[in-house]
Every structure is written in C-alpha cells, then in structure tokens.
C-alpha cells in the first residue's frame, strides 16, 4: 500500500509539473515579444518602429495587422487596391495557407513586398522561386535600376538569396551574389537581368493572373531599427514601401502557421511537419505512464498497525510459561546456553567451541576451578524453584567476573 501511495503521489506531482510547463509554453508561444524582428511596435534593436515612423512622416498611411483575417479586412476597407501596398515584415509565422489567402486578397494591390520568405511561402504567394538562407553582414551593390532600387545603391544585412525557377517575363533582379574572378571583376553578374552566379537578394516580379506585383527581398535584419541607417537601407525601404498612399504592414502571429507545409520547406524556415505528431505521442506516453504507475490493485483495505512488544515483556511471558509448566530443566538449559554464548563472546572464543574449552577459559579469567564451572554450566538440572533461582544468580555472577585474560 505504501508503494501504491508513493506511485500515486509521484504521478500527481508529475502531472502538475507537466501542466505547469505546458501552460508556460502556451503563454510563451502565444505572446509575441515587442522586439521580434520587424515588429511594427518594436522599439528595440530588431524592431521596425523606426521605419514606420519615417513612412508616416513621408505621408504614408501605415495600417498594422497581426493576423491574416485582419489583413484581408484592412485590404477590403482600403477601397481601391491600386493605392495600397502590403509588406510582410516578418515571415517566421507565415503559414502557406495564410500566404495563399494573402495572394488572393492582394490581386489588385499596388505591390506586395515579402521580407526573407522561404521557398514554400513564395510558392504560396504565386511565384516559382528557390530561397536559400545565408545570413551575412556584408554590403552588396544593387547593379540595377528598377525604380525602388537605383543603380549604385548598397544594402547591408543579407538573410537569404533567391533564384528564379525558369524564365519569368519581366522579372528583374538586384543585389546579385557573384563570384569574383582572378582578374578582380565579377564575371557576368553585371549584365543581363542582374541575377548573379548565386542568385540575388532582391527579385521584382511583375503582376500576373496569379499575384500582384511581387518584390521578394532577402533582408529582414537590414531594415530593423539597428540597421536602417546603414548604407542605403533607409532609402531602399522608403522607395519599396512608400510607393503608394497606404501601406498594410502584416506581421503574422502564430495562429497564421495553421495548415503550413513547413515539412516541405527546403530552407528550414518553418516548423517541421512531424513536430505536432511527436508532441502528441509524448503526451499519450506520459498519460499511459501515469495510469500504469497510479493503478489500483483492487479495493482499498484497512490494515492494523503492527503491535510493538517490548523485549522484557517477551522474556517475562516465557518465564511464566515455564513456571506454569514446571519445566525447570528446560528453563535451566536456556539460561546455561545463553551464558555459554555470552562467555564465548566475552572471552574471545569461537562460536562453536565446546563446553570444556569455555570452562577452562572462564577458569583462567575468574580463578575458579574448572570442575566448579563445568558443574555450573553443564551440571544436573535443578529440582525446585529455589535451586533454579540460585543457578540463575550463579551464572550471572560468573558472567560478571569473566573477562578476557
């Protein structure tokens, strides 16, 4: 019963701890910190409040949203879509389903700008582009002139590069990533469409029946409060996002991760598809462990506490039994065997030494004759109670006087 109670207590504590950890995890996931990358309200180094303030000073009406539902509602309320641009400031929580919904809602928009999206997210936005994460604090020249980006502009803070899948009519690339040759030039990266040997940081795609004009920029860190004043980052951001009277700044929350095809992402930007099934399996295993460890083996029963009996009471009860049975020989034998055991221990003898060896050792220790000690420890049984009492006293006196020589 004690083991079962201990198991139940352990299961209860385990359940409480797991419940607390789960609650903390939910709170941590559902709460987006104000200094998240390009958070419109973020005043920290990684926030985007500085860029929004500059856009507002330049007459751009910035509307911030945090769910795909609020974003589509803001687009409907804006009236003419040609006067509205949309920027996805942080694509970390942009699920493919939310991206597909955004693509449909922005078909008539002036421009859609996505900062550092993954390949799966770009496909959901209607473009066939491969995204590859790099993360480099280098400054790259534009080598293009497409309106939002001028020839000679430089961008500092690169998070991803992009490559077109096949030919796309009217597509333009800026900030190409090229290999430097032995002669010191950049190969063919400064000719043609501007896409370098290893893709480009910015791809500008014209409008199609599938999507509005789409600009993909592989830089989120470059437009944060910390880096917006570096190189030409601020000018590039203002031309990209300030080309219309109204800007919807979409900062996806965790609810927009629903139905995401993160498991097929080739750049590891989203949560893996197996995560939720694995968590569910772990949860089921914990529940089963609690059931197994806390199970009951039948109905509860009351058990009496063990009776504590003092040693003196046991000795006295045994003596009363011997007296009632008039078994003096048995009582004398018990006394003599106990005395012999104690004498062997006190005189340093072995446990199996015979009586005569014990008698000689006791004689040497006490000075009493061997014959007297042998008569005491192995003589005839007493015939009455008085003789039994004298025998007990003599044995006790022998033990007191016997010491190891």
Coordinates of C-alpha atoms in Angstrom, one line a residue:
X1 CA 0.0 0.0 0.0
X2 CA 2.9 2.4 0.7
X3 CA 4.4 1.7 -2.7
X4 CA 1.0 2.4 -4.4
X5 CA 0.5 5.6 -2.4
X6 CA 4.1 6.7 -3.4
X7 CA 3.4 6.0 -7.1
X8 CA 0.2 8.0 -7.0
X9 CA 2.0 10.9 -5.3
X10 CA 4.7 10.8 -8.0
X11 CA 2.1 10.7 -10.8
X12 CA 0.3 13.6 -9.2
X13 CA 3.4 15.7 -9.0
X14 CA 4.5 14.7 -12.5
X15 CA 1.1 15.8 -13.8
X16 CA 1.2 19.1 -12.0
X17 CA 4.7 19.8 -13.4
X18 CA 3.7 18.9 -16.9
X19 CA 0.6 21.0 -16.7
X20 CA 2.7 24.0 -15.5
X21 CA 5.3 23.5 -18.2
X22 CA 2.5 23.2 -20.8
X23 CA 0.9 26.4 -19.6
X24 CA 4.2 28.3 -19.7
X25 CA 4.9 27.0 -23.2
X26 CA 1.4 28.1 -24.4
X27 CA 1.9 31.6 -22.9
X28 CA 5.4 31.9 -24.4
X29 CA 4.2 30.8 -27.8
X30 CA 1.1 33.0 -27.8
X31 CA 2.9 36.1 -26.7
X32 CA 5.0 37.8 -29.4
X33 CA 7.7 39.9 -27.8
X34 CA 7.7 43.5 -28.8
X35 CA 11.3 43.3 -30.0
X36 CA 10.6 40.5 -32.5
X37 CA 12.2 41.0 -35.9
X38 CA 10.5 43.9 -37.7
X39 CA 7.7 44.1 -35.2
X40 CA 5.8 47.3 -36.0
X41 CA 5.6 48.3 -32.3
X42 CA 9.2 47.1 -31.5
X43 CA 11.4 49.8 -30.2
X44 CA 14.4 47.5 -29.6
X45 CA 17.3 46.9 -32.0
X46 CA 15.4 44.3 -34.0
X47 CA 12.0 46.1 -34.2
X48 CA 10.6 48.1 -37.1
X49 CA 9.1 51.2 -35.4
X50 CA 11.8 53.5 -36.8
X51 CA 10.9 52.6 -40.4
X52 CA 7.2 53.1 -39.7
X53 CA 7.8 56.5 -38.2
X54 CA 9.8 57.6 -41.3
X55 CA 7.0 56.3 -43.6
X56 CA 4.4 58.2 -41.6
X57 CA 6.5 61.4 -41.8
X58 CA 6.5 60.9 -45.6
X59 CA 2.7 60.8 -45.8
X60 CA 2.2 57.1 -46.0
X61 CA -0.8 55.8 -44.0
X62 CA 0.5 52.7 -42.3
X63 CA -2.0 50.1 -41.0
X64 CA -0.5 47.3 -38.9
X65 CA -2.2 43.8 -38.7
X66 CA -1.1 40.6 -36.9
X67 CA -3.5 38.0 -38.4
X68 CA -4.4 37.1 -42.0
X69 CA -8.1 37.9 -41.1
X70 CA -7.2 41.4 -40.0
X71 CA -5.1 41.8 -43.1
X72 CA -7.8 40.9 -45.6
X73 CA -10.3 43.1 -43.7
X74 CA -7.9 46.0 -43.9
X75 CA -7.5 45.4 -47.7
X76 CA -11.3 45.4 -48.1
X77 CA -11.6 48.6 -46.2
X78 CA -9.0 50.4 -48.2
X79 CA -11.2 50.8 -51.3
X80 CA -9.1 51.0 -54.4
X81 CA -6.3 48.3 -54.3
X82 CA -4.1 50.3 -56.6
X83 CA -3.4 52.8 -53.8
X84 CA -2.4 50.1 -51.2
X85 CA 0.8 48.2 -50.8
X86 CA 1.4 45.2 -48.5
X87 CA 4.6 44.3 -46.7
X88 CA 5.1 41.0 -44.8
X89 CA 7.6 42.3 -42.2
X90 CA 8.4 39.0 -40.5
X91 CA 7.7 35.7 -42.4
X92 CA 8.6 33.4 -39.5
X93 CA 5.0 32.8 -38.6
X94 CA 3.6 33.0 -42.2
X95 CA 1.9 29.6 -43.0
X96 CA 1.4 28.6 -46.5
X97 CA -2.4 28.7 -46.1
X98 CA -2.2 32.3 -44.9
X99 CA 0.2 33.2 -47.8
X100 CA -2.2 31.7 -50.3
X101 CA -5.1 33.7 -48.8
X102 CA -3.0 36.9 -48.9
X103 CA -2.2 36.2 -52.6
X104 CA -5.9 36.2 -53.4
X105 CA -6.7 39.2 -51.3
X106 CA -3.9 41.3 -52.9
X107 CA -4.5 40.6 -56.6
X108 CA -5.4 44.3 -57.2
X109 CA -2.8 45.8 -54.9
X110 CA -0.1 48.2 -55.9
X111 CA 2.7 46.0 -54.6
X112 CA 3.4 43.1 -52.2
X113 CA 6.8 43.1 -50.5
X114 CA 7.9 40.0 -48.6
X115 CA 11.0 40.1 -46.4
X116 CA 13.1 36.9 -46.3
X117 CA 10.3 34.4 -47.2
X118 CA 11.0 30.7 -47.7
X119 CA 10.6 28.7 -50.9
X120 CA 7.3 27.3 -49.7
X121 CA 6.0 30.7 -48.7
X122 CA 7.0 32.2 -52.1
X123 CA 5.2 29.4 -53.9
X124 CA 2.1 30.1 -51.9
X125 CA 2.4 33.7 -53.0
X126 CA 2.2 32.6 -56.6
X127 CA 5.9 32.6 -57.7
X128 CA 8.3 29.9 -58.6
X129 CA 11.5 30.9 -56.7
X130 CA 14.0 29.0 -54.7
X131 CA 15.1 30.5 -51.4
X132 CA 18.4 29.8 -49.6
X133 CA 19.3 31.2 -46.2
X134 CA 22.7 32.7 -45.9
X135 CA 22.9 35.3 -43.1
X136 CA 25.8 37.6 -44.0
X137 CA 26.7 41.0 -42.6
X138 CA 28.1 42.2 -45.9
X139 CA 27.3 45.2 -48.1
X140 CA 26.2 44.4 -51.6
X141 CA 25.8 46.8 -54.6
X142 CA 22.4 46.8 -56.4
X143 CA 23.7 46.7 -60.1
X144 CA 20.2 47.5 -61.3
X145 CA 17.8 50.4 -61.8
X146 CA 14.2 49.3 -61.3
X147 CA 12.5 52.3 -59.6
X148 CA 12.5 51.2 -55.9
X149 CA 16.2 50.5 -56.3
X150 CA 18.7 52.8 -58.0
X151 CA 21.9 51.9 -59.7
X152 CA 24.7 52.1 -57.1
X153 CA 22.5 51.5 -54.1
X154 CA 24.1 49.4 -51.4
X155 CA 22.3 47.1 -48.9
X156 CA 23.8 45.9 -45.6
X157 CA 22.5 42.8 -43.8
X158 CA 21.6 39.8 -46.0
X159 CA 19.5 37.0 -44.7
X160 CA 18.6 35.0 -47.9
X161 CA 19.2 34.7 -51.6
X162 CA 16.8 33.8 -54.3
X163 CA 16.9 32.1 -57.7
X164 CA 14.2 32.0 -60.3
X165 CA 12.9 28.6 -61.5
X166 CA 12.8 29.0 -65.3
X167 CA 12.3 32.1 -67.3
X168 CA 9.9 34.7 -66.0
X169 CA 9.0 37.6 -68.4
X170 CA 9.6 41.0 -66.9
X171 CA 11.4 39.7 -63.8
X172 CA 14.2 41.8 -62.5
X173 CA 17.0 41.0 -60.0
X174 CA 19.0 43.3 -57.8
X175 CA 22.0 42.9 -55.5
X176 CA 23.4 39.8 -57.3
X177 CA 25.7 37.4 -55.5
X178 CA 28.6 36.7 -57.9
X179 CA 32.0 35.0 -57.8
X180 CA 35.0 37.3 -58.2
X181 CA 37.4 36.1 -60.9
X182 CA 41.1 36.1 -60.8
X183 CA 41.2 39.4 -62.8
X184 CA 39.1 41.0 -60.0
X185 CA 35.8 41.5 -61.9
X186 CA 32.5 40.0 -61.1
X187 CA 32.1 37.8 -64.1
X188 CA 28.8 38.2 -66.0
X189 CA 26.9 39.3 -62.9
X190 CA 26.7 43.0 -64.1
X191 CA 25.0 42.2 -67.4
X192 CA 21.6 40.8 -68.4
X193 CA 18.9 40.7 -65.8
X194 CA 21.2 41.3 -62.8
X195 CA 20.9 37.8 -61.3
X196 CA 24.4 36.7 -60.2
X197 CA 26.1 33.3 -60.1
X198 CA 24.4 32.5 -56.7
X199 CA 21.1 34.3 -57.1
X200 CA 20.1 37.7 -56.0
X201 CA 19.0 39.3 -52.7
X202 CA 16.0 41.1 -54.4
X203 CA 13.7 39.8 -57.1
X204 CA 11.0 42.1 -58.6
X205 CA 8.2 40.1 -60.3
X206 CA 5.5 41.7 -62.5
X207 CA 1.8 41.2 -61.9
X208 CA 0.2 38.1 -63.3
X209 CA -3.2 36.5 -63.1
X210 CA -1.9 34.6 -60.0
X211 CA -0.4 37.5 -58.0
X212 CA 0.0 41.3 -57.7
X213 CA 3.4 42.8 -58.4
X214 CA 5.7 40.9 -56.0
X215 CA 9.0 42.1 -54.6
X216 CA 11.0 39.5 -52.7
X217 CA 13.8 40.9 -50.5
X218 CA 16.2 38.6 -48.7
X219 CA 16.9 41.1 -45.9
X220 CA 14.9 41.4 -42.7
X221 CA 17.8 42.5 -40.5
X222 CA 18.7 45.3 -42.9
X223 CA 15.5 47.2 -42.2
X224 CA 15.4 46.9 -38.4
X225 CA 15.9 49.8 -36.0
X226 CA 19.6 48.9 -35.6
X227 CA 20.5 48.7 -39.3
X228 CA 18.0 51.0 -41.1
X229 CA 20.6 53.9 -41.1
X230 CA 23.4 51.7 -42.5
X231 CA 24.4 52.0 -46.2
X232 CA 21.4 52.8 -48.4
X233 CA 19.0 50.7 -46.4
X234 CA 16.6 53.5 -45.4
X235 CA 16.3 54.9 -49.0
X236 CA 15.7 51.4 -50.4
X237 CA 13.0 50.7 -47.7
X238 CA 11.3 54.1 -48.4
X239 CA 11.1 53.5 -52.1
X240 CA 9.9 49.9 -51.7
X241 CA 7.2 50.7 -49.1
X242 CA 6.3 54.3 -49.8
X243 CA 5.2 54.0 -53.4
X244 CA 1.5 54.1 -52.5
X245 CA -0.6 56.2 -50.3
X246 CA -1.5 53.4 -48.0
X247 CA 0.6 50.5 -46.6
X248 CA -0.7 47.4 -44.8
X249 CA 2.1 46.2 -42.5
X250 CA 1.3 42.5 -42.0
X251 CA 3.2 40.9 -39.0
X252 CA 1.9 37.3 -38.9
X253 CA 1.2 35.7 -35.5
X254 CA 1.4 32.1 -34.5
X255 CA -2.2 31.5 -35.5
X256 CA -1.2 32.1 -39.1
X257 CA 1.0 29.0 -39.0
X258 CA -2.1 26.7 -39.4
X259 CA -2.0 24.4 -42.4
X260 CA 1.6 25.3 -43.1
X261 CA 3.6 23.0 -45.3
X262 CA 6.7 23.6 -43.2
X263 CA 7.8 20.0 -43.5
X264 CA 8.4 20.6 -47.3
X265 CA 10.4 23.8 -46.8
X266 CA 13.9 23.5 -48.2
X267 CA 15.4 26.2 -46.1
X268 CA 14.3 25.2 -42.6
X269 CA 12.4 28.4 -42.1
X270 CA 9.2 27.0 -40.6
X271 CA 8.3 24.3 -38.0
X272 CA 8.8 20.7 -39.2
X273 CA 5.7 18.7 -40.1
X274 CA 6.4 15.9 -37.6
X275 CA 6.6 18.2 -34.6
X276 CA 2.9 18.1 -33.6
X277 CA 2.5 14.3 -34.0
X278 CA 5.7 13.8 -32.0
X279 CA 4.4 16.0 -29.2
X280 CA 1.0 14.2 -29.2
X281 CA 2.9 10.8 -29.0
X282 CA 4.9 12.1 -26.0
X283 CA 1.7 13.3 -24.3
X284 CA 0.0 9.9 -24.8
X285 CA 3.0 8.1 -23.4
X286 CA 3.0 10.4 -20.3
X287 CA -0.7 9.8 -19.7
X288 CA -0.2 6.0 -20.0
X289 CA 2.7 6.1 -17.6
X290 CA 0.5 7.9 -15.1
X291 CA -2.2 5.3 -15.5
X292 CA 0.1 2.4 -15.1
X293 CA 2.0 3.8 -12.1
X294 CA -1.2 5.0 -10.4
X295 CA -3.4 2.0 -10.9
X296 CA -5.2 0.3 -8.0
X297 CA -4.8 -3.4 -7.4
X298 CA -8.3 -4.0 -6.0
X299 CA -10.3 -2.1 -3.5
X300 CA -8.7 -0.2 -0.6
X301 CA -8.5 -2.2 2.7
X302 CA -7.6 -1.0 6.2
X303 CA -4.5 -2.8 7.7
X304 CA -3.9 -2.7 11.5
X305 CA -0.6 -1.3 12.6
X306 CA 2.0 -3.9 13.8
X307 CA 1.9 -4.5 17.6
X308 CA 5.1 -3.3 19.3
X309 CA 6.1 -5.7 22.1
X310 CA 9.0 -4.8 24.5
X311 CA 11.7 -7.4 24.9
X312 CA 11.3 -7.6 28.7
X313 CA 7.6 -8.5 28.2
X314 CA 8.6 -11.4 25.9
X315 CA 11.1 -12.7 28.5
X316 CA 8.7 -12.4 31.4
X317 CA 5.9 -14.2 29.4
X318 CA 8.2 -17.0 28.5
X319 CA 9.3 -17.4 32.2
X320 CA 5.6 -17.5 33.3
X321 CA 5.0 -20.3 30.7
X322 CA 8.0 -22.3 32.1
X323 CA 6.8 -21.8 35.6
X324 CA 3.3 -22.9 34.8
X325 CA 4.5 -26.0 33.1
X326 CA 7.0 -26.7 35.9
X327 CA 9.7 -27.2 33.2
X328 CA 12.7 -26.4 35.3
X329 CA 15.2 -28.5 33.2
X330 CA 14.2 -26.5 30.1
X331 CA 14.5 -23.2 31.9
X332 CA 17.9 -24.1 33.3
X333 CA 19.1 -25.2 29.8
X334 CA 18.0 -21.9 28.3
X335 CA 19.9 -20.0 31.0
X336 CA 23.1 -22.1 30.6
X337 CA 23.1 -21.8 26.7
X338 CA 22.7 -18.1 26.9
X339 CA 25.6 -17.9 29.5
X340 CA 27.9 -20.0 27.3
X341 CA 27.2 -17.8 24.3
X342 CA 28.0 -14.7 26.2
X343 CA 31.1 -16.2 27.8
X344 CA 32.4 -17.2 24.3
X345 CA 31.9 -13.7 23.1
X346 CA 33.4 -12.1 26.2
X347 CA 36.5 -14.4 26.3
X348 CA 37.2 -14.2 22.6
X349 CA 36.3 -17.8 21.8
X350 CA 34.8 -19.1 18.6
X351 CA 31.1 -19.7 18.5
X352 CA 31.4 -23.5 18.1
X353 CA 33.9 -24.1 20.9
X354 CA 32.9 -27.0 23.2
X355 CA 31.9 -26.5 26.9
X356 CA 35.2 -27.8 28.3
X357 CA 37.1 -25.1 26.3
X358 CA 34.8 -22.4 27.6
X359 CA 35.2 -23.8 31.2
X360 CA 39.0 -23.7 31.0
X361 CA 38.9 -20.1 29.6
X362 CA 36.5 -19.0 32.2
X363 CA 38.6 -20.6 35.0
X364 CA 41.6 -18.8 33.7
X365 CA 39.7 -15.5 33.7
X366 CA 38.0 -15.9 37.1
X367 CA 40.4 -18.1 39.1
X368 CA 37.6 -20.6 39.9
X369 CA 38.2 -24.3 39.4
X370 CA 37.3 -25.8 36.1
X371 CA 35.2 -28.6 37.7
X372 CA 33.2 -25.9 39.5
X373 CA 32.5 -24.0 36.2
X374 CA 31.6 -27.3 34.4
X375 CA 29.2 -28.2 37.1
X376 CA 27.6 -24.7 36.8
X377 CA 27.2 -24.6 33.0
X378 CA 26.6 -28.3 32.4
X379 CA 25.6 -29.9 35.7
X380 CA 22.4 -31.6 36.7
X381 CA 19.1 -29.7 36.4
X382 CA 17.7 -28.0 39.5
X383 CA 14.9 -29.9 41.3
X384 CA 12.9 -26.9 42.7
X385 CA 12.4 -23.2 42.1
X386 CA 14.9 -22.2 44.8
X387 CA 17.7 -24.2 43.1
X388 CA 16.7 -22.6 39.7
X389 CA 17.0 -19.1 41.2
X390 CA 20.4 -20.0 42.7
X391 CA 21.6 -21.3 39.3
X392 CA 20.5 -18.1 37.6
X393 CA 22.3 -16.0 40.2
X394 CA 25.5 -18.1 40.0
X395 CA 25.5 -17.9 36.2
X396 CA 25.1 -14.1 36.3
X397 CA 27.9 -13.8 38.8
X398 CA 30.2 -15.9 36.6
X399 CA 29.5 -13.7 33.6
X400 CA 30.3 -10.5 35.6
X401 CA 33.6 -11.9 36.8
X402 CA 34.7 -13.4 33.4
X403 CA 37.0 -11.1 31.4
X404 CA 39.4 -11.9 28.6
X405 CA 42.8 -12.6 30.1

